[in-house]
Short mmCIF file of C-alpha atoms and ligand atoms in Angstrom, two decimals:
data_model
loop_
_atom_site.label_atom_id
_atom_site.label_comp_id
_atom_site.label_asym_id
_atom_site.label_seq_id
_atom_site.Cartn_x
_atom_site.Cartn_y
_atom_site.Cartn_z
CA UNK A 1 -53.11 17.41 -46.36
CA UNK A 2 -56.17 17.39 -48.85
CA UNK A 3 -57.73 13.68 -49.57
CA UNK A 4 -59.90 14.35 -52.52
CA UNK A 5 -60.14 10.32 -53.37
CA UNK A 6 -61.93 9.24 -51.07
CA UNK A 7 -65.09 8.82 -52.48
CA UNK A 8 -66.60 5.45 -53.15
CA UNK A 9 -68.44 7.40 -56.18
CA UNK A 10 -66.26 8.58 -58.86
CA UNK A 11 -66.10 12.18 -58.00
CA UNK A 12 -67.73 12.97 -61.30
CA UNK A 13 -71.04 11.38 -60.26
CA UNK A 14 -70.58 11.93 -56.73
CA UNK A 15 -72.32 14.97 -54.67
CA UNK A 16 -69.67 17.74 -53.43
CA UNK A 17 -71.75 17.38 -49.92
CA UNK A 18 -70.92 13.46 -49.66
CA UNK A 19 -67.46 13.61 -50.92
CA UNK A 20 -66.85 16.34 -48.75
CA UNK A 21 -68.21 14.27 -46.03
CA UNK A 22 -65.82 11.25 -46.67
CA UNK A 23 -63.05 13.67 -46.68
CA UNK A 24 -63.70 14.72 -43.05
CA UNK A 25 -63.78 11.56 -41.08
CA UNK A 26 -60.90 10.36 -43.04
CA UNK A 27 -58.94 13.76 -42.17
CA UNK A 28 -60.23 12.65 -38.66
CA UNK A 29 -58.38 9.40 -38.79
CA UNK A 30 -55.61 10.76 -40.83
CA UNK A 31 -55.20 13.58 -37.78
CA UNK A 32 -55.50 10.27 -35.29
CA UNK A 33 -52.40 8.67 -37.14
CA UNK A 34 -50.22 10.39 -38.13
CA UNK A 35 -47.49 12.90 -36.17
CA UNK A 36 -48.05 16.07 -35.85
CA UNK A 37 -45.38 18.68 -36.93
CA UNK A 38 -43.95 19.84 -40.12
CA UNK A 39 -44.27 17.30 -42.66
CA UNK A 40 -41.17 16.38 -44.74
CA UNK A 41 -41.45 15.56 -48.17
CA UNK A 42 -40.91 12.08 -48.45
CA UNK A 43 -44.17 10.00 -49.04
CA UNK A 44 -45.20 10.21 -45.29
CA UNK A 45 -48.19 12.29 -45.09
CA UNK A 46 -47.63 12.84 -48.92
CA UNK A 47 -50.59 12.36 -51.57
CA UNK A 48 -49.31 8.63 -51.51
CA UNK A 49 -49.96 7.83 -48.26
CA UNK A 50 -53.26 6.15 -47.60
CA UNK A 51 -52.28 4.16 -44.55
CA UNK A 52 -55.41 5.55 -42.59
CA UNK A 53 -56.88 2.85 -44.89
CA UNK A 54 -55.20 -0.23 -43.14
CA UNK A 55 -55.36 -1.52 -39.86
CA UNK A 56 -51.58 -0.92 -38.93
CA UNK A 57 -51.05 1.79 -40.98
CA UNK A 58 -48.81 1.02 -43.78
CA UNK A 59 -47.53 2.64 -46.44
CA UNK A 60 -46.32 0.71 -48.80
CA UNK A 61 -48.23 -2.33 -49.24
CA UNK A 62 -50.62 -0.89 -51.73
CA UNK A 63 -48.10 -0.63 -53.97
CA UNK A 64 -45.26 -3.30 -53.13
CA UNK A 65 -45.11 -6.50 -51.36
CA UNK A 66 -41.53 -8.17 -50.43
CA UNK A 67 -42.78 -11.44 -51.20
CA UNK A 68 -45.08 -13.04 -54.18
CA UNK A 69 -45.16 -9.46 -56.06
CA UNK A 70 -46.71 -9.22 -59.67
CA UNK A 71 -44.41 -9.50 -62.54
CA UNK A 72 -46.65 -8.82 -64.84
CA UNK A 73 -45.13 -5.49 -66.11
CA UNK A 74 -41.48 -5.66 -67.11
CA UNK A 75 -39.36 -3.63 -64.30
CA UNK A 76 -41.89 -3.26 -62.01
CA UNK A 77 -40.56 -2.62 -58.21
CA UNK A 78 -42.36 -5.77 -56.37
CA UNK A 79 -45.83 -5.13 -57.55
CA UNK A 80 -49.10 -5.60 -54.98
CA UNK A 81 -51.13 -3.46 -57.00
CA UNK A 82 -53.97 -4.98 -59.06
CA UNK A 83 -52.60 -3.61 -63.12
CA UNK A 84 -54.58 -1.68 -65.64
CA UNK A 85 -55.13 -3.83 -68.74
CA UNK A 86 -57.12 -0.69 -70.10
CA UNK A 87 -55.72 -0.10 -74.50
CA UNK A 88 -55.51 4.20 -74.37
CA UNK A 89 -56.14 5.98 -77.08
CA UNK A 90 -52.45 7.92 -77.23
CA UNK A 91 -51.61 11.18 -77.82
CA UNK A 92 -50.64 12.35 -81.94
CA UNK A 93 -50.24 15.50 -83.81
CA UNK A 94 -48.61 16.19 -86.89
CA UNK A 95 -45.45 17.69 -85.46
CA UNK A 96 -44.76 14.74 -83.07
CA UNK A 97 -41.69 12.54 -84.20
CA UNK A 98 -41.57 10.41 -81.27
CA UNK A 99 -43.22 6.70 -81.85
CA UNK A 100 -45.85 6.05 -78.77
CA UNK A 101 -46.80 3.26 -77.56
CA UNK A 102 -49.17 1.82 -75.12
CA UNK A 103 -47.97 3.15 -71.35
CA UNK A 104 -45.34 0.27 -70.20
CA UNK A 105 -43.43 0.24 -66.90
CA UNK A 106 -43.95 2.68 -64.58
CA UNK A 107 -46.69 4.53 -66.35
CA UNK A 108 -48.75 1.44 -66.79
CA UNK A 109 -48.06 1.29 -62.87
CA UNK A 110 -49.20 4.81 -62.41
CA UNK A 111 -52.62 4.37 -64.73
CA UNK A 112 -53.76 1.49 -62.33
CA UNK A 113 -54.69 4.03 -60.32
CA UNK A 114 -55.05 6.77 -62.61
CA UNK A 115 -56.98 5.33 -64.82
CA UNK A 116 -60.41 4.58 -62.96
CA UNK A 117 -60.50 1.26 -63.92
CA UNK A 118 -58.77 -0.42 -61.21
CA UNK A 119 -59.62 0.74 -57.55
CA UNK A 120 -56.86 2.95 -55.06
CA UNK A 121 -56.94 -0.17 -52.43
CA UNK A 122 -57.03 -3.21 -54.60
CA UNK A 123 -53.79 -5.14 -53.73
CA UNK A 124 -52.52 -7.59 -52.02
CA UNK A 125 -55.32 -9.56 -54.45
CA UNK A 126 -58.32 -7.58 -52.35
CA UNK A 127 -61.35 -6.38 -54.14
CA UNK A 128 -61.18 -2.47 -53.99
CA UNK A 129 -64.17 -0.34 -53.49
CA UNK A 130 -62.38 3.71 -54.02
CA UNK A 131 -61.61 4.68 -57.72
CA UNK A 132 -60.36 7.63 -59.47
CA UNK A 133 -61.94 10.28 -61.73
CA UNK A 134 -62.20 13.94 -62.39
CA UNK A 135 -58.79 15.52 -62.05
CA UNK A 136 -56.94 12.39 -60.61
CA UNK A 137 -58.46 10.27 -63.33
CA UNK A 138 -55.27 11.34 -65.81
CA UNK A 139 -56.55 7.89 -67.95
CA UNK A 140 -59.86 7.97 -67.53
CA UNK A 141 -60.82 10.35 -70.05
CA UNK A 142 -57.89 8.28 -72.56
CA UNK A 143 -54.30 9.53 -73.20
CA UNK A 144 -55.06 11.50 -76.06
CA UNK A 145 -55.08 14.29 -74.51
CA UNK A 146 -52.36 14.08 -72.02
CA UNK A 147 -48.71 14.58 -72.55
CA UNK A 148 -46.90 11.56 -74.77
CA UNK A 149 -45.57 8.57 -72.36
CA UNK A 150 -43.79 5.41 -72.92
CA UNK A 151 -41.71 5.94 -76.06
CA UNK A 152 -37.96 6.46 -76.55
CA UNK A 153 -36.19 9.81 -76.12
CA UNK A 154 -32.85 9.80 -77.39
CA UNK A 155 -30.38 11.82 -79.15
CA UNK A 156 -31.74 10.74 -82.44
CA UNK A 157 -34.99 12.24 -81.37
CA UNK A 158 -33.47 15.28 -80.10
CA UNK A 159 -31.65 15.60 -83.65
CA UNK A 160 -34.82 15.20 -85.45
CA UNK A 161 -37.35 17.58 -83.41
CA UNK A 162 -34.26 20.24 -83.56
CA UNK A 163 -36.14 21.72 -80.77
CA UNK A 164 -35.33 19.22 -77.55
CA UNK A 165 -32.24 18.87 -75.66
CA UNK A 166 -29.74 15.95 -76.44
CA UNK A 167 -30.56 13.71 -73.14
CA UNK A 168 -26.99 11.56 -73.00
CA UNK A 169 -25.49 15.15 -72.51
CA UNK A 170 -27.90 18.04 -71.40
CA UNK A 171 -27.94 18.46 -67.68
CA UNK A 172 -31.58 18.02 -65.88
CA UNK A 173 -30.54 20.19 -62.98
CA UNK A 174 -30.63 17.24 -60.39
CA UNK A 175 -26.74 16.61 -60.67
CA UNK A 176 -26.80 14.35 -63.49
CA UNK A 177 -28.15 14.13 -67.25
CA UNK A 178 -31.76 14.03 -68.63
CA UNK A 179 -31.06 10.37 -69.27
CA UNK A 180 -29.95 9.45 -66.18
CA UNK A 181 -32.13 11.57 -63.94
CA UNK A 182 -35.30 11.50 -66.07
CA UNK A 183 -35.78 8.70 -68.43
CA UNK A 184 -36.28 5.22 -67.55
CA UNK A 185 -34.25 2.73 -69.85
CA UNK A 186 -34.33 6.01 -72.28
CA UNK A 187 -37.75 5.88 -72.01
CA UNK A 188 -39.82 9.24 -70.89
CA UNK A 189 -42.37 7.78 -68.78
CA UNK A 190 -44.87 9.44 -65.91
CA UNK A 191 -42.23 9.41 -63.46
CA UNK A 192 -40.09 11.73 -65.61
CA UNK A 193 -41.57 14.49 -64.48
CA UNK A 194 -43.50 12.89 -61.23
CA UNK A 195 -41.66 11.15 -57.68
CA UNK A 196 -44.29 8.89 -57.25
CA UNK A 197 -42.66 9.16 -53.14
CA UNK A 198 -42.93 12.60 -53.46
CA UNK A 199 -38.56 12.49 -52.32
CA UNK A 200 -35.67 14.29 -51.77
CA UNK A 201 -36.11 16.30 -55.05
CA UNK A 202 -39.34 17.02 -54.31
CA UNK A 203 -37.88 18.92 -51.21
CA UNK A 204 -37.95 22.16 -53.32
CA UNK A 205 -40.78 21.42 -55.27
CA UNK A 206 -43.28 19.54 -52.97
CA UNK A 207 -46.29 20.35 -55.43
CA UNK A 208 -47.79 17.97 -57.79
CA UNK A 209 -44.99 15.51 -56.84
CA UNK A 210 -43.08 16.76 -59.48
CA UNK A 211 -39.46 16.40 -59.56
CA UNK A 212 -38.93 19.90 -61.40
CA UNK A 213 -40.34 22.97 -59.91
CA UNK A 214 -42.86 24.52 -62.52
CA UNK A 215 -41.95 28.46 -61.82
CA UNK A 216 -40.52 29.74 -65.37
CA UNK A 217 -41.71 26.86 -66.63
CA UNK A 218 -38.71 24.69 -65.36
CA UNK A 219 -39.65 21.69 -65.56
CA UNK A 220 -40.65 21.55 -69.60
CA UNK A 221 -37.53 23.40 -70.43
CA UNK A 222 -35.30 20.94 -68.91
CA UNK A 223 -36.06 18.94 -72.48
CA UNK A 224 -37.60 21.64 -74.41
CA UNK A 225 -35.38 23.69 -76.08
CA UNK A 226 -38.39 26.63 -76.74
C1 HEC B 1 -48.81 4.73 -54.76
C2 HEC B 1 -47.91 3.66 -55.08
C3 HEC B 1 -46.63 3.54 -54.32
C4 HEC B 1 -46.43 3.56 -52.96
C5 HEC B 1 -47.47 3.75 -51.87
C6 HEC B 1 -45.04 3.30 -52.75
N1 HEC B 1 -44.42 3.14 -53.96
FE1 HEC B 1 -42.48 2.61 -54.28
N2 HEC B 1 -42.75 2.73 -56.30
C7 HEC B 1 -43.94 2.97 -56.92
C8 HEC B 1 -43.74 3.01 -58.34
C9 HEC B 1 -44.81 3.27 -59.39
C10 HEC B 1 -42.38 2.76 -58.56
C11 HEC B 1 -41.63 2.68 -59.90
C12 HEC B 1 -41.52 3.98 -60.59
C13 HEC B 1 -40.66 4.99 -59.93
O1 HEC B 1 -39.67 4.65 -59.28
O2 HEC B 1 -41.01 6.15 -60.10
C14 HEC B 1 -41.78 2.57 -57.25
C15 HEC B 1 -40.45 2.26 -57.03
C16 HEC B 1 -39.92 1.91 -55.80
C17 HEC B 1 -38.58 1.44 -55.59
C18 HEC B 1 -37.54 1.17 -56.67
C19 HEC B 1 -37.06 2.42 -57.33
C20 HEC B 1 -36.53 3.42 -56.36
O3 HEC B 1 -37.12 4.51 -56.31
O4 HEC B 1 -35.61 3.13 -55.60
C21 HEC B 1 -38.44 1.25 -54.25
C22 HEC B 1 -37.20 0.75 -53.52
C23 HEC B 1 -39.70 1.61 -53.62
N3 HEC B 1 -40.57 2.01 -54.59
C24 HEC B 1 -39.94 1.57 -52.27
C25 HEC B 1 -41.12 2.00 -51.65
C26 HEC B 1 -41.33 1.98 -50.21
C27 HEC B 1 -40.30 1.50 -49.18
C28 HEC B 1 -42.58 2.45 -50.00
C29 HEC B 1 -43.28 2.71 -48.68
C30 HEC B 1 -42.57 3.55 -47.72
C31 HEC B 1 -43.15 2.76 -51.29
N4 HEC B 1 -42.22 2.49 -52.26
C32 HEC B 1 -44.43 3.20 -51.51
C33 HEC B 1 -45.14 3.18 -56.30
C34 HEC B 1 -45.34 3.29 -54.93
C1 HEC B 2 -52.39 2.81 -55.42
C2 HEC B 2 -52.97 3.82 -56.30
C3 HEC B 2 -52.06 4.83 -56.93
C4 HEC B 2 -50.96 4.60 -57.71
C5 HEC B 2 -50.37 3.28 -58.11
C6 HEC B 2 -50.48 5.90 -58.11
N1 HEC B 2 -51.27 6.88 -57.58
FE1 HEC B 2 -51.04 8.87 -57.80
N2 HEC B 2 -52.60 9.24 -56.55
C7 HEC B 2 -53.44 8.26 -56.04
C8 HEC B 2 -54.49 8.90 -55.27
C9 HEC B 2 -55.62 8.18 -54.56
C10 HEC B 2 -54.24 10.29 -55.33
C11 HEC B 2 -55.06 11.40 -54.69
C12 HEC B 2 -54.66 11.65 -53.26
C13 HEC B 2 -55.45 12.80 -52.72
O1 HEC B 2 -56.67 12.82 -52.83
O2 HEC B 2 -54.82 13.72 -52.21
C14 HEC B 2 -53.06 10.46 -56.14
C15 HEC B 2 -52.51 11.70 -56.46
C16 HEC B 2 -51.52 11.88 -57.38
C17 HEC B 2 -51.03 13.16 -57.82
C18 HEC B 2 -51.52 14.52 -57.36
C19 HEC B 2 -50.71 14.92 -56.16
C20 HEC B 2 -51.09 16.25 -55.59
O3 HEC B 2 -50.29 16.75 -54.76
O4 HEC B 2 -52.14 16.79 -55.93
C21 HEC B 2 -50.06 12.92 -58.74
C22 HEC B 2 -49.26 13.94 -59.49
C23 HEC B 2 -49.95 11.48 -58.89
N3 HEC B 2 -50.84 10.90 -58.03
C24 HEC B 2 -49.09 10.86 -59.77
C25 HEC B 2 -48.85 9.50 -59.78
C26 HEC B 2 -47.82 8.87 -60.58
C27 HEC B 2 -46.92 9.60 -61.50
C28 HEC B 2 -47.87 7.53 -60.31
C29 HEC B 2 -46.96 6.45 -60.83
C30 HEC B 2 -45.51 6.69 -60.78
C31 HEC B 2 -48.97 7.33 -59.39
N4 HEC B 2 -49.52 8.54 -59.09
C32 HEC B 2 -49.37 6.10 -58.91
C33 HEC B 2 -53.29 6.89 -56.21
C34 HEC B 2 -52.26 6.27 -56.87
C1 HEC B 3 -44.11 16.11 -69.06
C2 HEC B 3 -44.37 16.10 -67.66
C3 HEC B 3 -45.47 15.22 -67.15
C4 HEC B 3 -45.73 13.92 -67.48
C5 HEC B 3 -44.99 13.02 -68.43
C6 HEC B 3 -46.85 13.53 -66.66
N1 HEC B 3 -47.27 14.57 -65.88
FE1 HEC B 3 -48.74 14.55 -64.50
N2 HEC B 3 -48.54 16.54 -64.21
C7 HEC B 3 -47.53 17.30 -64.74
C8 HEC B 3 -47.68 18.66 -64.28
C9 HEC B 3 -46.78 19.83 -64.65
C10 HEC B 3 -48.81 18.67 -63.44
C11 HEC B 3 -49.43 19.89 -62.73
C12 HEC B 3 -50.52 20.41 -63.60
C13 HEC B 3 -51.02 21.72 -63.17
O1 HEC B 3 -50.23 22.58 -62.82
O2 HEC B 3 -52.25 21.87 -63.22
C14 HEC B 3 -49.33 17.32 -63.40
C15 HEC B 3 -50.43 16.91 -62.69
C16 HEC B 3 -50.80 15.59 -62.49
C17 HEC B 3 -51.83 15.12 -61.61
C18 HEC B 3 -52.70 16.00 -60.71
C19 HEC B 3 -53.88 16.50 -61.52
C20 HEC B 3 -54.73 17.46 -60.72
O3 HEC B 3 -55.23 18.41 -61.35
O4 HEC B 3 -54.90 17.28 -59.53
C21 HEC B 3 -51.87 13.76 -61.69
C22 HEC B 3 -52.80 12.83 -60.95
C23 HEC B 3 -50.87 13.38 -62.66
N3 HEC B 3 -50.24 14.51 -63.12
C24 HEC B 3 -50.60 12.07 -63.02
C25 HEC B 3 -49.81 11.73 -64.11
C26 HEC B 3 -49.75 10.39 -64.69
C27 HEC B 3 -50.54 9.19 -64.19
C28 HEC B 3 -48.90 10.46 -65.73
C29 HEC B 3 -48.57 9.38 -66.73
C30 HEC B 3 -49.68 8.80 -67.45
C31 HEC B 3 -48.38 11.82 -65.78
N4 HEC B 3 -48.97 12.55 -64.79
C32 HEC B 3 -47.42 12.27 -66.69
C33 HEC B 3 -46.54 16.88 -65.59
C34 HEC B 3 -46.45 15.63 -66.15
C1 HEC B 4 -38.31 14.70 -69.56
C2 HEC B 4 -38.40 15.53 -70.74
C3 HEC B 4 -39.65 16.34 -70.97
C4 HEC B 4 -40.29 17.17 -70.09
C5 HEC B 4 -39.91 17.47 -68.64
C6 HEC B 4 -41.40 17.75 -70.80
N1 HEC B 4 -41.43 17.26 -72.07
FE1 HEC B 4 -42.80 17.66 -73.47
N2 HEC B 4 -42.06 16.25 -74.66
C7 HEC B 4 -40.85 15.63 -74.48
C8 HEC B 4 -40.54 14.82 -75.63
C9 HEC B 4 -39.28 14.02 -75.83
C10 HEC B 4 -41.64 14.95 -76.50
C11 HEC B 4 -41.83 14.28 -77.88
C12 HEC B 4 -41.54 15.33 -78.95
C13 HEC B 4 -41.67 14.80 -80.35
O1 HEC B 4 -41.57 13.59 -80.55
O2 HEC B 4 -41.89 15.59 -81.29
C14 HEC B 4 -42.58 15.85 -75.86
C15 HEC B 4 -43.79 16.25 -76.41
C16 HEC B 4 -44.46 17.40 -76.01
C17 HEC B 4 -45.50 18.05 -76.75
C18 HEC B 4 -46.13 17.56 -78.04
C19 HEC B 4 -45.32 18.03 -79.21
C20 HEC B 4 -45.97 17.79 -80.54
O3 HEC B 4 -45.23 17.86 -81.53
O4 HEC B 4 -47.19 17.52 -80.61
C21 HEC B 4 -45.81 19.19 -76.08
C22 HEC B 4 -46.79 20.27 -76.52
C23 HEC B 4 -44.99 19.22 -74.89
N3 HEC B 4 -44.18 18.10 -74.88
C24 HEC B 4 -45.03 20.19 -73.93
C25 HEC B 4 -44.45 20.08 -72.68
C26 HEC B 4 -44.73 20.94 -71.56
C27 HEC B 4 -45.69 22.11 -71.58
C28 HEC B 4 -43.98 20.50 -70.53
C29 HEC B 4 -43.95 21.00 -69.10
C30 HEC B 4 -45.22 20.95 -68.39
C31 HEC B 4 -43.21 19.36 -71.01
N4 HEC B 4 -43.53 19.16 -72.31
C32 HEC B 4 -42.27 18.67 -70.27
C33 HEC B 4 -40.04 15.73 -73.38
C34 HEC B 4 -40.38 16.41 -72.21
#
């Protein structure tokens, strides 16, 4: 288990010496904590996990609370994070023919985080100190240059790029249709291609958190037809 976020300095800034500092007593602690053996996938242990942070070692709460959750974004699974209001510039290009829009649901979820504008531990309403950048900081450098989120794939869009598969019918290899397995209210957000609990598909995968393996390039032709 690698923690390269915890830095209090945006790894950009920071020194490799001191992050690489922070990273050893919080392997320490993380060695203190958690069981030893081989780790399942599931989010225990997983890039997710940052319960050496708390006192009692949860999981959860820095993303979800069962009572007085933010509502703030529409969907959202009990909310304790503190949410990105951050406007992205969004990714275009001549030959796109999907509409995007600013990330919604989960991916706005996701880019509270990812975006470097709201700290890793701010929840439960508490001031965070850790934030994201370099790699990790998938917002922090805009969405322009990131694969499209947050806009509708459909058959229509399928019919009019002629190159991606029909999602009502084309099978995403995880038992049931792209649109069931892979879209969220036939939207293609970050968790399309990311199991934010790093679970059961993940089993085969266990890299990136992504749901699709990427040998053969898998995972992008599960929609792209190339
Ligand atoms: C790093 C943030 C994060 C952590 C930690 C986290 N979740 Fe989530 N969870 C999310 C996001 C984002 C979603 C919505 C998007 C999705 O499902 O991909 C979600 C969705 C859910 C859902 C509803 C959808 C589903 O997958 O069933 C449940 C239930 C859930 N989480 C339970 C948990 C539990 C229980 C834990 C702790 C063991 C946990 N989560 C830890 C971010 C997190
Ligand atoms: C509470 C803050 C938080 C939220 C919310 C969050 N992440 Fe993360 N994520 C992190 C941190 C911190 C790391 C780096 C962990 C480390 O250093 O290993 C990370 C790592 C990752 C990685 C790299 C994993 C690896 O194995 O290298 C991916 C992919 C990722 N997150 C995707 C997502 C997606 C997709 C969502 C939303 C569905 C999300 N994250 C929501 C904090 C968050
Ligand atoms: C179309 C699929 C797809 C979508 C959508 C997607 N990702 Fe990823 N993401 C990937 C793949 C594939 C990788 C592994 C990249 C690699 O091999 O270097 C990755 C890597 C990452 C990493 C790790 C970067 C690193 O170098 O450590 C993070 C963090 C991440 N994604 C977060 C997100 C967030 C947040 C969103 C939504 C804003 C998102 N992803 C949307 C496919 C996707
Ligand atoms: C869940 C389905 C899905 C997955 C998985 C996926 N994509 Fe996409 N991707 C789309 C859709 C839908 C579009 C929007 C296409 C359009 O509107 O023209 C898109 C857009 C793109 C674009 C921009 C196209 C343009 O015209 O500018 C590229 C390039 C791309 N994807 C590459 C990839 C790669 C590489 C991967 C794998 C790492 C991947 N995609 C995985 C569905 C997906």
């Amino acid at each position: 288990m690698s923690y390269r976020f915890l830095s209090r300095i945006r790894p950009r800034h920071a020194s490799r010496s001191s992050r690489n500092i922070v990273l050893m007593i919080v392997c320490c602690l993380a060695l203190a904590v958690w069981p030893t053996g081989t780790p399942k996938a599931g989010i225990r242990g997983s890039a997710h996990d940052f319960s050496a942070l708390t006192e009692r070692q949860q999981i959860c709460i820095f993303c979800h609370t069962p009572h007085d959750a933010d509502i703030s974004v529409a969907s959202a699974p009990l909310w304790n994070h503190e949410v990105t209001v951050k406007q992205f510039q969004l990714y275009n290009s001549p030959t796109m023919d999907a509409t995007v829009s600013q990330p919604t649901g989960a991916s706005r979820l996701c880019l509270s985080c990812h975006d470097g504008t709201v700290a890793v531990d701010s929840y439960g309403g508490r001031p965070g100190v850790i934030f994201l950048g370099g790699d990790l900081g998938i917002g922090a450098d805009e969405l322009a240059n990131d694969h499209p989120v947050s806009f509708v794939y459909n058959d229509a869009l399928a019919a009019a790029d002629r190159e991606l598969f029909s999602p009502s019918s084309s099978p995403s290899g995880l038992g049931g249709t792209i649109q069931q397995d892979l879209l969220f209210g036939s939207q293609l957000e970050c968790s399309s291609c990311h199991d934010v609990h790093n679970g059961p598909a993940a089993t085969a995968v266990d890299e990136f958190l992504l749901v699709i393996t990427q040998a053969q390039s898998q995972l992008c032709l599960t929609c792209h037809n190339k």
